[in-house]
């Protein structure tokens, strides 16, 4: 397949682009390339806007012979919604960026309520007479763009080109395989978080576990990485047999070792007990050897008891008490799949509706159920963490496939328990280990975002739900995470559309087949560049060695406005506040540095160094 | 004073045993057993309701709800004792004479002069001068000397120069409670003003020449505009209903050059019920997300807050952008009018966003213009239908604005919460009575202390670290969003779940930044001193070695100092109270750690404690700690049990 086949019209003159609410539309030459939509402003050519076509979630077109404003846009424009063109602009972060790295569009100030109502007259003036069409692009990062294209046929051509290009599903055709940033080397960042390092930290404290290569060539489980950590007491052949008893071969592996009391968090998929209550001695052995005589463990099933029972009809099921006498099962129903995707869509829809009354807003927020999902995910993760930290019990987490809610719970529990995961590097390592390597099917789950109508059954914003929960933690513990909201937003954007290969494919096996690690750049390498990294750090961070127990009461769970209202709410005043915080904290560090430096005639890194000195 | 052994229980499981004392002013509960003997003090005037519930096997439960949104549940073993406590509290919580209130016995050990200074901190004359009146358009009228015209107005009011005493008196007769139009805020820049009054007694057709002249005079006082807005803050339906009772609103045909506008803010009864519903939601035991959101919406509370904000925004816009004067009224002009005028002033004038300015604002728009504090906040036993959270709503509006403009206010959330607390506490005389007249008669200033002086003394605790007087947000008018803005109005758990500390972010950015700011300042000072010394030393040409050793000396001291400082302020300490949370783990945690934790809590994270340095005043704030003990995962415990059942069955 050639991209050129998909591009029906490559360039259009005098196209007009704006974001609803933004008052200065840009006119220029529109250009469709294999991976980008480009707009170069005319006549001056001082602006160049880039949109990764992969970022387009849905294309809506409206053609008419006489130009007028589309009704969807009108209320927004007239009410003078102050939209700030985001400052999050870099070739990576933003789909729009000039090659010159400086943001070409002026940052809009708060337009406030006394902005004279815009009637769209200026739009009309600049518009060519005759037929034209409007294309609305709903992006996966929840941004909405409007294109006004002269000529009905051109408009339809452009729309169908974008549609076709955005739904190319061959991995090897995607942009990461073509993107070659000059500042990075291809191999950089791909092997930054090897499981071996993680294992070494663990084996210095416990000999109960071993690093196994049973999954070399992905024979035992296609969605696991090649290296996994299993109980030292069981051999690889046992593991291989146990894998056949678990859906997708996802046998129980170690997810996290809790150094405080030596307990461990494991994850797997559901056992294939089926309606005839099959048993598997090897699987029972794996779970049995983990526990000492008389010790108890908890199995947290992320389905309701009812759903787990029903799964038997499909060959799945749960661990029966008789076969696993030392394990107690707890059920916590977490939504996934279609209902979660619909919840996401409903929330985005509610957020983008400009003129709902106060009453309806809360109803719709509630109706989307998104916050309920956040609450449930956090509660379950807390439960797992509690069992580990307070009950000194080992915990096994699984749902059905063990690739979605399971990972949500294990990753969150680690963030709550382990201070190492709360540093920037630790968090990226956690993502690599618990999401990417662990085989969360990113390609399937993140193929479409909230506004796409053509949906398969596979999409679900599980990863977004995880990011939201992390955001909730960062709100409740503003000093305990080394990274800020900016990183979470970047991860969200890149999971759905990226120039980097990190979130490509569904598991390590596929990544091997597609040579992702050889032919694309790693997002981690990009993020770890010193000047990039700076943007993602939380100025308030200070290492907190304790467990961070969040509150999961409804009063404490808030809508993540920074994400869901990123393109809608004015953020100027909040940005100013963050700048102020940075100024305060950095001012402090600087002056500390200065004075320490003066005093000791040799510079100390920061105030903490001085503090330790004092002790 | 009764001496009863008590169980204090809040959430399902954790309970402490202690002793309950009733004093003339407080209910005090002292925990037994623990070394700290944690104490919970509740002022009688804070009690809003007491409920005796059905006796159980463990004893007789007593539920005390406070006006500062604290809820205390006691179980008293003997029913007879419980009844006695109940009866006493009912009597104590509803004083009938002002003299019974705490402020008449409260003595912070200040001498007479200090007390007088305290009352002088907020001076309204000064404030009107700051606004730029009197000037060629506005003057003080002495028509209300001795409260002869309107007994709920102050003696000194500003009116347009062209309004003669005859006009004022005539106009006052045509207004409810004789509350004639008077100046609330004057905008120096463009002569536009905000005036306030009560509704006109227009009925279906009545007119009053003097009242019409009065409005003309207000318009003429702003030569830049040829009309004024008359804003009726009531829903139109309510205003029309009032016409049947001989009251109502201005008819545009009778008044020349006015533009009339309704802004539907509901009345005090609707607001009272709304708050009641919202508090019920807050009290739900382990609610689901839906329970909460649905309940919040159903209460309508945020909708009402938004209505008040919208009215303020409308007026601020008229004054700042259009340069048009506004006359605001509701029915009596002392509730919604006060809310709306003060929100508008706050948006318009950065001075009111400073700590001192905010005190002035409350003094001006609420205290001096006869907001009925006694009736609204039930300080004395009275008609429960008069009670309504009017100023609470205003305070929440300020908080909502603080959320939107984090750098615009000199003060922080704690400042608002403490003001709210003291509006109900009756510990200071500021908010006693219903009008200036009553306060003068009671000789409040001679017999009680001023809250403003108390807050001012502790102002370091109330500073917003992000505020800078040269920041753009602390200049000029604030422009809040009007659409889309629903999501901007949020539930204020810091206020309504104030005592459930487990619900709040565990680490306070404000406190941390404040500490950082202080530290920076100290370091800078230190640096200056050192530089000076260095310069001196170099001048005196003393040996290099000596300089070095001295410097090192210094740095050692300094290092110690910073370490103390950072220990006292960095997040590590806040996180110590995290531990209180897991003590609710399935195993109930071990008693020891729980006790240590409460100590930590008491020492570190209760802002109320640190905010009140002197013993006497600290006392009332020493209210009980998060009784839910971190409040997380209540569902876990119960859920676990039920799961076990499933598990056993399966």
XYZ file of C-alpha atoms in Angstrom, chain A residues 76 79-82 110 112-114 296 298 305 321 324 327-332 351 353-366 369 371-372 375 378-380 382-383 386-387 389-391 475-480 539-559 561 565 568-570 572-574 576-577 580-581 583-585 587-588 591-592 594-595 598-601 607 610-611 614-615, chain B residues 281-282 286-290 292-294 296-297 300 302-303 306 313 316-317 321 403-407 465-466 468 471-473 477-484 486-491 493 497 502-509 512-513 516-517 519-520 523-524 527 530-531 548 551-552 554-555 558-560 562-563 566-567 571-572 574-576 578-579 581-587 630-636 639-640 643-644 646-648:
212
model
C -19.215 28.993 21.346
C -20.391 33.632 23.978
C -16.758 34.504 23.680
C -15.364 31.439 25.284
C -11.868 32.314 26.199
C -8.098 35.663 28.834
C -13.117 37.367 29.726
C -16.726 38.217 29.734
C -16.592 41.637 28.332
C -2.811 -16.837 54.123
C -5.541 -12.840 49.181
C -18.519 -12.635 42.266
C -11.395 -22.662 47.864
C -6.384 -23.251 46.990
C -6.050 -18.200 49.577
C -9.020 -15.995 50.369
C -10.802 -14.500 47.458
C -12.083 -10.923 47.373
C -14.187 -9.552 44.584
C -14.051 -5.940 43.495
C -17.419 18.544 29.076
C -21.178 21.087 25.894
C -20.806 24.779 26.550
C -24.181 25.896 27.747
C -25.573 23.370 30.153
C -26.994 24.661 33.382
C -25.356 23.955 36.693
C -27.890 21.261 37.407
C -27.414 19.377 34.216
C -23.666 19.531 34.525
C -23.586 17.516 37.713
C -26.159 15.089 36.377
C -24.109 14.503 33.312
C -20.898 14.205 35.263
C -22.590 11.622 37.412
C -19.892 7.294 35.779
C -15.564 9.331 38.628
C -17.162 6.182 39.990
C -13.100 5.717 42.889
C -8.360 3.569 43.631
C -10.269 1.667 46.321
C -9.262 -1.673 44.886
C -5.808 0.559 48.245
C -7.253 -2.769 49.246
C -3.550 -2.703 52.558
C -3.386 -6.476 52.368
C 1.370 -3.568 53.940
C -0.965 -3.989 56.895
C -2.027 -7.602 56.778
C -3.635 16.041 44.072
C -3.928 14.447 47.459
C -0.180 14.221 47.958
C 1.175 17.251 46.158
C 4.747 16.701 47.358
C 5.068 12.966 46.958
C 8.662 21.649 41.798
C 7.212 20.643 45.150
C 8.576 17.108 45.156
C 10.297 15.865 48.228
C 11.003 12.201 48.794
C 8.357 10.642 50.987
C 9.394 7.224 52.251
C 5.948 6.368 53.560
C 2.994 4.659 52.044
C 0.608 7.246 50.613
C -2.910 6.251 51.519
C -5.341 8.280 49.490
C -8.858 9.075 50.520
C -11.433 7.497 48.264
C -14.453 9.327 49.607
C -16.445 11.043 46.856
C -15.532 14.413 48.335
C -11.892 13.695 47.614
C -12.265 12.522 44.049
C -12.316 15.317 41.539
C -12.711 15.663 37.832
C -9.932 19.242 34.548
C -11.188 20.411 29.943
C -12.014 24.204 26.964
C -11.179 25.805 30.259
C -9.059 28.894 30.495
C -4.111 31.266 32.329
C -4.651 31.956 36.020
C -3.727 28.453 37.057
C 0.327 31.772 36.545
C -0.070 30.128 39.903
C 4.540 31.522 40.973
C 5.092 28.237 42.808
C 9.447 30.922 41.276
C 9.081 30.523 45.022
C 10.617 27.092 45.218
C 14.080 31.134 44.305
C 14.546 29.289 47.532
C 19.382 31.593 47.328
C 20.206 28.590 49.429
C 24.141 31.048 46.799
C 24.511 31.420 50.469
C 29.464 31.695 49.717
C 29.750 30.260 53.110
C 31.655 27.155 52.332
C 33.490 28.552 49.375
C 19.594 23.000 50.709
C 23.269 21.816 54.008
C 20.694 20.224 56.213
C 23.945 20.304 60.156
C 22.906 17.018 61.542
C -25.006 14.391 51.677
C -21.794 15.156 53.560
C -19.625 5.684 52.757
C -21.597 7.145 49.888
C -20.962 6.076 46.332
C -19.810 8.610 43.800
C -23.333 8.752 42.434
C -22.637 12.172 46.347
C -22.945 13.853 42.967
C -26.648 13.309 42.829
C -24.920 17.613 45.652
C -26.884 18.480 42.596
C -28.928 22.973 44.413
C -23.702 25.163 43.747
C -26.428 26.536 41.544
C -23.323 30.499 40.889
C -20.149 39.634 37.865
C -18.808 44.527 38.302
C -19.082 44.514 34.558
C -16.693 48.204 31.686
C -9.727 28.542 43.228
C -9.979 30.325 39.910
C -7.453 33.027 40.723
C -4.874 31.424 42.957
C -2.633 34.481 43.045
C 2.156 32.486 49.592
C 1.274 32.975 45.939
C 2.290 39.319 45.319
C 1.217 40.255 40.276
C -1.251 40.738 37.444
C -3.977 38.890 39.339
C -10.785 43.905 38.105
C -11.070 40.125 38.146
C -12.859 38.610 35.197
C -14.251 35.217 36.073
C -15.505 32.996 33.330
C -19.147 33.077 32.536
C -19.386 30.278 30.018
C -18.590 27.509 29.969
C -20.196 25.045 35.423
C -17.209 22.920 36.181
C -15.550 25.882 37.869
C -17.925 25.664 40.802
C -16.752 22.927 43.073
C -17.779 21.403 46.339
C -14.810 20.067 51.304
C -16.086 18.509 55.665
C -8.870 12.437 56.068
C -10.740 13.734 53.071
C -8.383 16.552 52.331
C -5.096 16.587 50.522
C -2.630 15.306 53.073
C 0.025 17.783 52.280
C -0.616 21.481 52.359
C 0.922 23.351 49.487
C 4.888 24.439 52.467
C 5.233 27.427 50.200
C 9.778 28.111 51.698
C 9.070 31.779 51.349
C 13.182 30.398 54.562
C 14.177 32.216 51.405
C 18.472 33.063 53.863
C 18.601 36.271 51.937
C 23.391 36.333 53.046
C 27.427 37.641 55.771
C 28.327 39.728 52.807
C 37.440 31.180 56.722
C 32.585 31.576 58.098
C 32.603 27.911 58.753
C 28.679 30.505 61.013
C 27.721 27.955 58.464
C 23.261 27.993 60.019
C 23.101 24.432 58.916
C 21.556 23.496 62.201
C 17.981 25.228 58.401
C 17.609 21.680 59.438
C 12.951 22.340 57.284
C 12.082 19.652 59.752
C 6.149 17.375 53.970
C 7.726 14.579 55.924
C 2.571 15.978 57.295
C 2.958 12.543 56.029
C 3.349 11.346 59.569
C -0.856 9.488 57.127
C -0.245 6.723 59.486
C -5.163 6.229 58.069
C -4.140 2.625 57.818
C -5.054 2.057 61.385
C -8.423 1.403 59.876
C -7.041 -1.585 58.102
C -8.936 -4.813 58.313
C -7.017 -5.759 61.403
C -8.270 9.413 57.925
C -11.541 8.300 56.616
C -10.329 6.138 53.812
C -11.761 2.909 52.652
C -14.670 2.553 54.924
C -16.137 0.325 52.322
C -13.119 -1.873 52.523
C -16.898 -4.989 51.885
C -14.333 -7.409 53.019
C -16.760 -10.901 50.484
C -15.683 -13.374 53.006
C -19.258 -15.008 49.441
C -15.977 -16.729 49.697
C -17.179 -19.153 52.331
